[in-house]
């Protein structure tokens, strides 16, 4: 990495940071005092790094059913059968029995309801010519709940699916991490927030990671730890929003060879950083920007004036080359061209993968709520 710029602050001592690179699985995370770092008026230039092209050859000849079986393996189906029997016993339902074949038929009915819509779920078994579905018609312990785990009943299933997703995932250089809201009931004013990545799965977080990175970002760090060595050691480019971005997280990723770009909240910018405040930037015209470079940690900060003030931090992209984006001007009553720094455009290009995944999932939302399983 090459850093250029004019020094505008005094050099100060840097505290020891992060984990031991030789012992990746050992959690030894310390916060860095970012008030003791040097800032310069400079840009960030990073040499291109090699990242292997994604190889999807092993999936090319697979049918949709075979793809599904990679993740819903026989172990997963057996788990569903076992837990269904436990649930029937808990409900005092006698003479209840379901085998793996019947469970697969039930799962296929759920999937079918996601793209073959009928006014009511009972119509799937309707015998009239203009109703029913032939495929469906041919198919036929709470006292120990861990209240701290919202997914207690599904935890075993989630862990098995997560392991399968990690095993069969194909690494790509760009990885987007974001939250997904699970609205349990629309009339109730509460919901669950599930943290997911575009390419991977959600996971629990470790206490030490929570103390340093917060509850929101800790699952992402844990997920990267759980990748196999050949996938974890690749040089990923990570993209996150201001819910997760912090100097501690960017510094941690840099120590393990990852580069990251994300929007950042004003209260997470170090107090000694000479970046112009949001209040000062409001007075500037659209397209203007101000940036500073942390030479100690190689973190570039920029504030850019768009409809609102956008603050971003990056360890990969610099300001140059500048691009242009079309915006509508209320004063001129027409579209105008506005200057935009490089890593703002890169962030917009790569961010949003989880939102796209949410949209695709919502288009095939399961239309039947089955009560045969736990």
CSV table of N, CA and C in Angstrom, one decimal, residues 193-298:
chain,number,residue,atom,x,y,z
A,193,UNK,N,-34.1,-8.7,14.3
A,193,UNK,CA,-33.1,-8.2,13.3
A,193,UNK,C,-32.1,-9.4,13.1
A,194,UNK,N,-32.1,-9.9,11.9
A,194,UNK,CA,-31.1,-11.0,11.5
A,194,UNK,C,-30.0,-10.4,10.7
A,195,UNK,N,-28.8,-10.6,11.2
A,195,UNK,CA,-27.6,-10.1,10.5
A,195,UNK,C,-27.2,-11.2,9.5
A,196,UNK,N,-27.1,-10.8,8.2
A,196,UNK,CA,-26.8,-11.7,7.1
A,196,UNK,C,-25.7,-11.1,6.2
A,197,UNK,N,-25.1,-12.0,5.4
A,197,UNK,CA,-24.1,-11.5,4.4
A,197,UNK,C,-24.6,-12.0,3.1
A,198,UNK,N,-24.3,-11.2,2.1
A,198,UNK,CA,-24.6,-11.6,0.7
A,198,UNK,C,-23.5,-12.6,0.2
A,199,UNK,N,-23.7,-13.8,0.4
A,199,UNK,CA,-22.8,-15.0,0.1
A,199,UNK,C,-22.8,-15.9,1.3
A,200,UNK,N,-23.2,-15.5,2.5
A,200,UNK,CA,-23.0,-16.4,3.6
A,200,UNK,C,-24.2,-16.4,4.6
A,201,UNK,N,-23.9,-16.9,5.8
A,201,UNK,CA,-25.0,-17.2,6.8
A,201,UNK,C,-24.8,-16.4,8.0
A,202,UNK,N,-25.9,-16.3,8.8
A,202,UNK,CA,-25.9,-15.6,10.1
A,202,UNK,C,-25.3,-16.5,11.2
A,203,UNK,N,-24.7,-15.9,12.2
A,203,UNK,CA,-24.2,-16.7,13.3
A,203,UNK,C,-24.3,-15.9,14.6
A,204,UNK,N,-24.1,-16.6,15.7
A,204,UNK,CA,-24.0,-15.9,17.0
A,204,UNK,C,-22.7,-15.2,17.1
A,205,UNK,N,-22.6,-14.4,18.2
A,205,UNK,CA,-21.4,-13.6,18.4
A,205,UNK,C,-20.7,-14.0,19.7
A,206,UNK,N,-19.4,-13.7,19.7
A,206,UNK,CA,-18.6,-14.0,20.9
A,206,UNK,C,-18.5,-12.8,21.8
A,207,UNK,N,-18.4,-13.0,23.1
A,207,UNK,CA,-18.5,-11.9,24.0
A,207,UNK,C,-17.4,-10.9,23.8
A,208,UNK,N,-16.1,-11.4,23.5
A,208,UNK,CA,-15.0,-10.5,23.3
A,208,UNK,C,-15.2,-9.6,22.1
A,209,UNK,N,-15.8,-10.2,21.0
A,209,UNK,CA,-16.1,-9.4,19.8
A,209,UNK,C,-17.1,-8.4,20.1
A,210,UNK,N,-18.1,-8.7,20.9
A,210,UNK,CA,-19.2,-7.8,21.2
A,210,UNK,C,-18.6,-6.6,21.9
A,211,UNK,N,-17.7,-6.8,22.9
A,211,UNK,CA,-17.1,-5.7,23.7
A,211,UNK,C,-16.4,-4.7,22.8
A,212,UNK,N,-15.7,-5.2,21.7
A,212,UNK,CA,-14.9,-4.3,20.9
A,212,UNK,C,-15.7,-3.7,19.7
A,213,UNK,N,-16.5,-4.6,19.0
A,213,UNK,CA,-17.1,-4.2,17.8
A,213,UNK,C,-18.6,-3.9,17.9
A,214,UNK,N,-19.2,-4.3,19.1
A,214,UNK,CA,-20.6,-4.1,19.3
A,214,UNK,C,-21.4,-5.4,18.8
A,215,UNK,N,-22.7,-5.5,19.3
A,215,UNK,CA,-23.5,-6.6,19.0
A,215,UNK,C,-23.8,-6.7,17.5
A,216,UNK,N,-23.8,-5.6,16.8
A,216,UNK,CA,-24.2,-5.6,15.4
A,216,UNK,C,-23.1,-6.2,14.5
A,217,UNK,N,-21.8,-5.8,14.7
A,217,UNK,CA,-20.7,-6.2,13.9
A,217,UNK,C,-20.1,-7.5,14.3
A,218,UNK,N,-20.3,-7.9,15.6
A,218,UNK,CA,-19.6,-9.1,16.1
A,218,UNK,C,-20.0,-10.4,15.3
A,219,UNK,N,-21.3,-10.6,14.9
A,219,UNK,CA,-21.6,-11.8,14.2
A,219,UNK,C,-20.8,-11.9,12.9
A,220,UNK,N,-20.5,-10.7,12.2
A,220,UNK,CA,-19.8,-10.7,11.0
A,220,UNK,C,-18.3,-11.3,11.2
A,221,UNK,N,-17.7,-10.8,12.3
A,221,UNK,CA,-16.3,-11.2,12.6
A,221,UNK,C,-16.4,-12.7,12.9
A,222,UNK,N,-17.4,-13.1,13.7
A,222,UNK,CA,-17.5,-14.6,14.0
A,222,UNK,C,-17.7,-15.4,12.8
A,223,UNK,N,-18.5,-15.0,11.9
A,223,UNK,CA,-18.8,-15.7,10.6
A,223,UNK,C,-17.5,-15.9,9.8
A,224,UNK,N,-16.7,-14.8,9.7
A,224,UNK,CA,-15.4,-15.0,9.0
A,224,UNK,C,-14.5,-16.0,9.7
A,225,UNK,N,-14.5,-16.0,11.0
A,225,UNK,CA,-13.7,-17.0,11.8
A,225,UNK,C,-14.1,-18.4,11.5
A,226,UNK,N,-15.4,-18.6,11.2
A,226,UNK,CA,-15.9,-20.0,11.0
A,226,UNK,C,-15.7,-20.5,9.6
A,227,UNK,N,-15.2,-19.7,8.7
A,227,UNK,CA,-14.9,-20.1,7.3
A,227,UNK,C,-13.8,-21.1,7.4
A,228,UNK,N,-13.7,-22.0,6.4
A,228,UNK,CA,-12.6,-22.9,6.3
A,228,UNK,C,-11.3,-22.1,6.0
A,229,UNK,N,-10.2,-22.7,6.3
A,229,UNK,CA,-8.9,-21.9,6.1
A,229,UNK,C,-8.7,-21.4,4.7
A,230,UNK,N,-9.0,-22.3,3.7
A,230,UNK,CA,-8.8,-21.9,2.3
A,230,UNK,C,-9.7,-20.7,1.9
A,231,UNK,N,-10.9,-20.6,2.5
A,231,UNK,CA,-11.8,-19.5,2.2
A,231,UNK,C,-11.5,-18.2,3.1
A,232,UNK,N,-11.1,-18.5,4.3
A,232,UNK,CA,-10.9,-17.4,5.3
A,232,UNK,C,-9.7,-16.6,4.9
A,233,UNK,N,-8.7,-17.2,4.3
A,233,UNK,CA,-7.4,-16.6,4.0
A,233,UNK,C,-7.4,-15.8,2.7
A,234,UNK,N,-8.5,-15.8,2.0
A,234,UNK,CA,-8.6,-15.0,0.8
A,234,UNK,C,-8.7,-13.5,1.2
A,235,UNK,N,-8.3,-12.6,0.2
A,235,UNK,CA,-8.3,-11.2,0.5
A,235,UNK,C,-9.6,-10.6,0.1
A,236,UNK,N,-10.6,-10.6,0.9
A,236,UNK,CA,-11.9,-10.1,0.6
A,236,UNK,C,-12.0,-8.6,0.6
A,237,UNK,N,-12.9,-8.1,-0.1
A,237,UNK,CA,-13.3,-6.7,-0.1
A,237,UNK,C,-14.6,-6.6,0.6
A,238,UNK,N,-14.7,-6.0,1.8
A,238,UNK,CA,-15.9,-6.0,2.6
A,238,UNK,C,-16.7,-4.7,2.5
A,239,UNK,N,-18.0,-4.7,2.4
A,239,UNK,CA,-18.8,-3.5,2.3
A,239,UNK,C,-19.9,-3.5,3.4
A,240,UNK,N,-19.9,-2.4,4.2
A,240,UNK,CA,-20.8,-2.4,5.3
A,240,UNK,C,-21.4,-1.0,5.4
A,241,UNK,N,-22.5,-0.9,6.2
A,241,UNK,CA,-23.1,0.5,6.3
A,241,UNK,C,-22.8,1.0,7.7
A,242,UNK,N,-23.4,2.2,8.0
A,242,UNK,CA,-23.0,2.9,9.2
A,242,UNK,C,-23.4,2.2,10.5
A,243,UNK,N,-24.3,1.2,10.5
A,243,UNK,CA,-24.6,0.5,11.7
A,243,UNK,C,-23.4,-0.3,12.2
A,244,UNK,N,-22.5,-0.7,11.3
A,244,UNK,CA,-21.4,-1.6,11.7
A,244,UNK,C,-20.1,-0.9,11.6
A,245,UNK,N,-19.9,0.1,10.7
A,245,UNK,CA,-18.5,0.6,10.5
A,245,UNK,C,-18.0,1.4,11.7
A,246,UNK,N,-16.8,1.0,12.1
A,246,UNK,CA,-16.0,1.7,13.1
A,246,UNK,C,-14.5,1.6,12.8
A,247,UNK,N,-13.7,2.5,13.4
A,247,UNK,CA,-12.3,2.4,13.2
A,247,UNK,C,-11.7,1.1,13.7
A,248,UNK,N,-12.3,0.6,14.8
A,248,UNK,CA,-11.8,-0.7,15.4
A,248,UNK,C,-12.0,-1.8,14.4
A,249,UNK,N,-13.2,-1.8,13.8
A,249,UNK,CA,-13.5,-2.9,12.9
A,249,UNK,C,-12.6,-2.8,11.6
A,250,UNK,N,-12.5,-1.7,11.0
A,250,UNK,CA,-11.6,-1.5,9.8
A,250,UNK,C,-10.2,-1.9,10.2
A,251,UNK,N,-9.7,-1.5,11.3
A,251,UNK,CA,-8.3,-1.8,11.7
A,251,UNK,C,-8.2,-3.3,11.9
A,252,UNK,N,-9.2,-4.0,12.5
A,252,UNK,CA,-9.1,-5.4,12.7
A,252,UNK,C,-9.1,-6.2,11.4
A,253,UNK,N,-9.9,-5.8,10.4
A,253,UNK,CA,-10.0,-6.4,9.1
A,253,UNK,C,-8.6,-6.2,8.4
A,254,UNK,N,-8.0,-5.0,8.5
A,254,UNK,CA,-6.7,-4.8,7.9
A,254,UNK,C,-5.7,-5.7,8.4
A,255,UNK,N,-5.7,-6.0,9.7
A,255,UNK,CA,-4.7,-6.9,10.3
A,255,UNK,C,-4.8,-8.3,9.7
A,256,UNK,N,-5.9,-8.7,9.2
A,256,UNK,CA,-6.1,-10.1,8.7
A,256,UNK,C,-6.1,-10.1,7.2
A,257,UNK,N,-5.7,-9.0,6.5
A,257,UNK,CA,-5.6,-8.9,5.1
A,257,UNK,C,-6.8,-8.6,4.3
A,258,UNK,N,-7.9,-8.2,5.1
A,258,UNK,CA,-9.1,-7.8,4.4
A,258,UNK,C,-9.1,-6.2,4.2
A,259,UNK,N,-9.8,-5.8,3.2
A,259,UNK,CA,-10.0,-4.3,3.0
A,259,UNK,C,-11.5,-4.1,3.1
A,260,UNK,N,-11.9,-2.9,3.6
A,260,UNK,CA,-13.3,-2.7,3.9
A,260,UNK,C,-13.6,-1.2,3.5
A,261,UNK,N,-14.9,-1.0,3.1
A,261,UNK,CA,-15.4,0.3,2.8
A,261,UNK,C,-16.8,0.4,3.4
A,262,UNK,N,-17.1,1.5,4.0
A,262,UNK,CA,-18.5,1.7,4.6
A,262,UNK,C,-18.8,3.1,5.0
A,263,UNK,N,-20.1,3.4,5.1
A,263,UNK,CA,-20.5,4.7,5.6
A,263,UNK,C,-20.2,4.7,7.1
A,264,UNK,N,-20.0,5.8,7.7
A,264,UNK,CA,-19.6,5.9,9.1
A,264,UNK,C,-20.4,7.0,9.8
A,265,UNK,N,-20.8,6.8,11.0
A,265,UNK,CA,-21.5,7.8,11.8
A,265,UNK,C,-20.6,8.8,12.3
A,266,UNK,N,-21.1,10.1,12.5
A,266,UNK,CA,-20.3,11.2,13.0
A,266,UNK,C,-19.6,10.9,14.3
A,267,UNK,N,-20.4,10.2,15.2
A,267,UNK,CA,-19.9,10.0,16.6
A,267,UNK,C,-18.8,8.9,16.7
A,268,UNK,N,-18.6,8.3,15.5
A,268,UNK,CA,-17.5,7.2,15.5
A,268,UNK,C,-16.2,7.7,14.9
A,269,UNK,N,-16.2,9.0,14.4
A,269,UNK,CA,-15.0,9.6,13.9
A,269,UNK,C,-14.2,10.1,15.1
A,270,UNK,N,-12.9,9.7,15.2
A,270,UNK,CA,-12.0,10.2,16.3
A,270,UNK,C,-12.1,11.7,16.5
A,271,UNK,N,-12.1,12.1,17.7
A,271,UNK,CA,-12.3,13.6,18.0
A,271,UNK,C,-11.1,14.4,17.5
A,272,UNK,N,-9.9,13.8,17.4
A,272,UNK,CA,-8.8,14.6,16.9
A,272,UNK,C,-8.7,14.6,15.4
A,273,UNK,N,-9.6,14.0,14.7
A,273,UNK,CA,-9.6,13.9,13.2
A,273,UNK,C,-9.9,15.3,12.6
A,274,UNK,N,-9.1,15.8,11.7
A,274,UNK,CA,-9.3,17.2,11.2
A,274,UNK,C,-10.3,17.2,10.0
A,275,UNK,N,-11.1,16.2,9.9
A,275,UNK,CA,-12.1,16.2,8.8
A,275,UNK,C,-13.1,17.3,9.1
A,276,UNK,N,-13.5,18.0,8.1
A,276,UNK,CA,-14.6,19.1,8.3
A,276,UNK,C,-15.8,18.5,8.9
A,277,UNK,N,-16.5,19.2,9.8
A,277,UNK,CA,-17.7,18.7,10.4
A,277,UNK,C,-18.8,18.7,9.5
A,278,UNK,N,-19.9,17.9,9.8
A,278,UNK,CA,-21.1,17.9,9.0
A,278,UNK,C,-21.7,19.3,8.9
A,279,UNK,N,-21.7,20.0,10.0
A,279,UNK,CA,-22.2,21.4,10.0
A,279,UNK,C,-21.5,22.3,9.0
A,280,UNK,N,-20.2,22.2,8.9
A,280,UNK,CA,-19.4,23.0,8.0
A,280,UNK,C,-19.6,22.6,6.6
A,281,UNK,N,-19.8,21.3,6.3
A,281,UNK,CA,-20.0,20.8,5.0
A,281,UNK,C,-21.4,21.1,4.4
A,282,UNK,N,-22.4,21.4,5.3
A,282,UNK,CA,-23.7,21.7,4.8
A,282,UNK,C,-23.7,23.0,4.0
A,283,UNK,N,-22.8,23.9,4.4
A,283,UNK,CA,-22.7,25.2,3.7
A,283,UNK,C,-22.1,25.1,2.3
A,284,UNK,N,-21.5,24.0,2.0
A,284,UNK,CA,-20.8,23.8,0.7
A,284,UNK,C,-21.9,23.4,-0.4
A,285,UNK,N,-21.5,23.5,-1.6
A,285,UNK,CA,-22.4,23.2,-2.7
A,285,UNK,C,-22.3,21.7,-3.0
A,286,UNK,N,-23.3,21.2,-3.7
A,286,UNK,CA,-23.4,19.7,-4.0
A,286,UNK,C,-22.2,19.3,-4.8
A,287,UNK,N,-21.6,18.2,-4.5
A,287,UNK,CA,-20.5,17.7,-5.2
A,287,UNK,C,-19.1,18.0,-4.6
A,288,UNK,N,-19.1,18.9,-3.6
A,288,UNK,CA,-17.8,19.2,-2.9
A,288,UNK,C,-17.6,18.1,-1.9
A,289,UNK,N,-16.3,18.0,-1.5
A,289,UNK,CA,-15.9,16.9,-0.6
A,289,UNK,C,-14.7,17.4,0.2
A,290,UNK,N,-14.5,16.7,1.3
A,290,UNK,CA,-13.3,17.0,2.1
A,290,UNK,C,-12.8,15.6,2.6
A,291,UNK,N,-11.5,15.4,2.6
A,291,UNK,CA,-11.0,14.1,3.0
A,291,UNK,C,-9.7,14.2,3.8
A,292,UNK,N,-9.4,13.2,4.6
A,292,UNK,CA,-8.2,13.1,5.4
A,292,UNK,C,-7.7,11.7,5.4
A,293,UNK,N,-6.5,11.4,5.5
A,293,UNK,CA,-5.9,10.1,5.5
A,293,UNK,C,-5.2,9.8,6.8
A,294,UNK,N,-5.5,8.7,7.5
A,294,UNK,CA,-4.8,8.2,8.7
A,294,UNK,C,-3.6,7.4,8.2
A,295,UNK,N,-2.4,8.0,8.3
A,295,UNK,CA,-1.2,7.3,7.9
A,295,UNK,C,-0.8,6.1,8.7
A,296,UNK,N,-1.3,6.1,10.0
A,296,UNK,CA,-0.9,5.0,10.9
A,296,UNK,C,-1.6,3.8,10.5
A,297,UNK,N,-2.9,3.9,10.2
A,297,UNK,CA,-3.7,2.7,10.0
A,297,UNK,C,-4.2,2.6,8.5
A,298,UNK,N,-3.8,3.5,7.7
A,298,UNK,CA,-4.2,3.5,6.3
A,298,UNK,C,-5.7,3.6,6.0
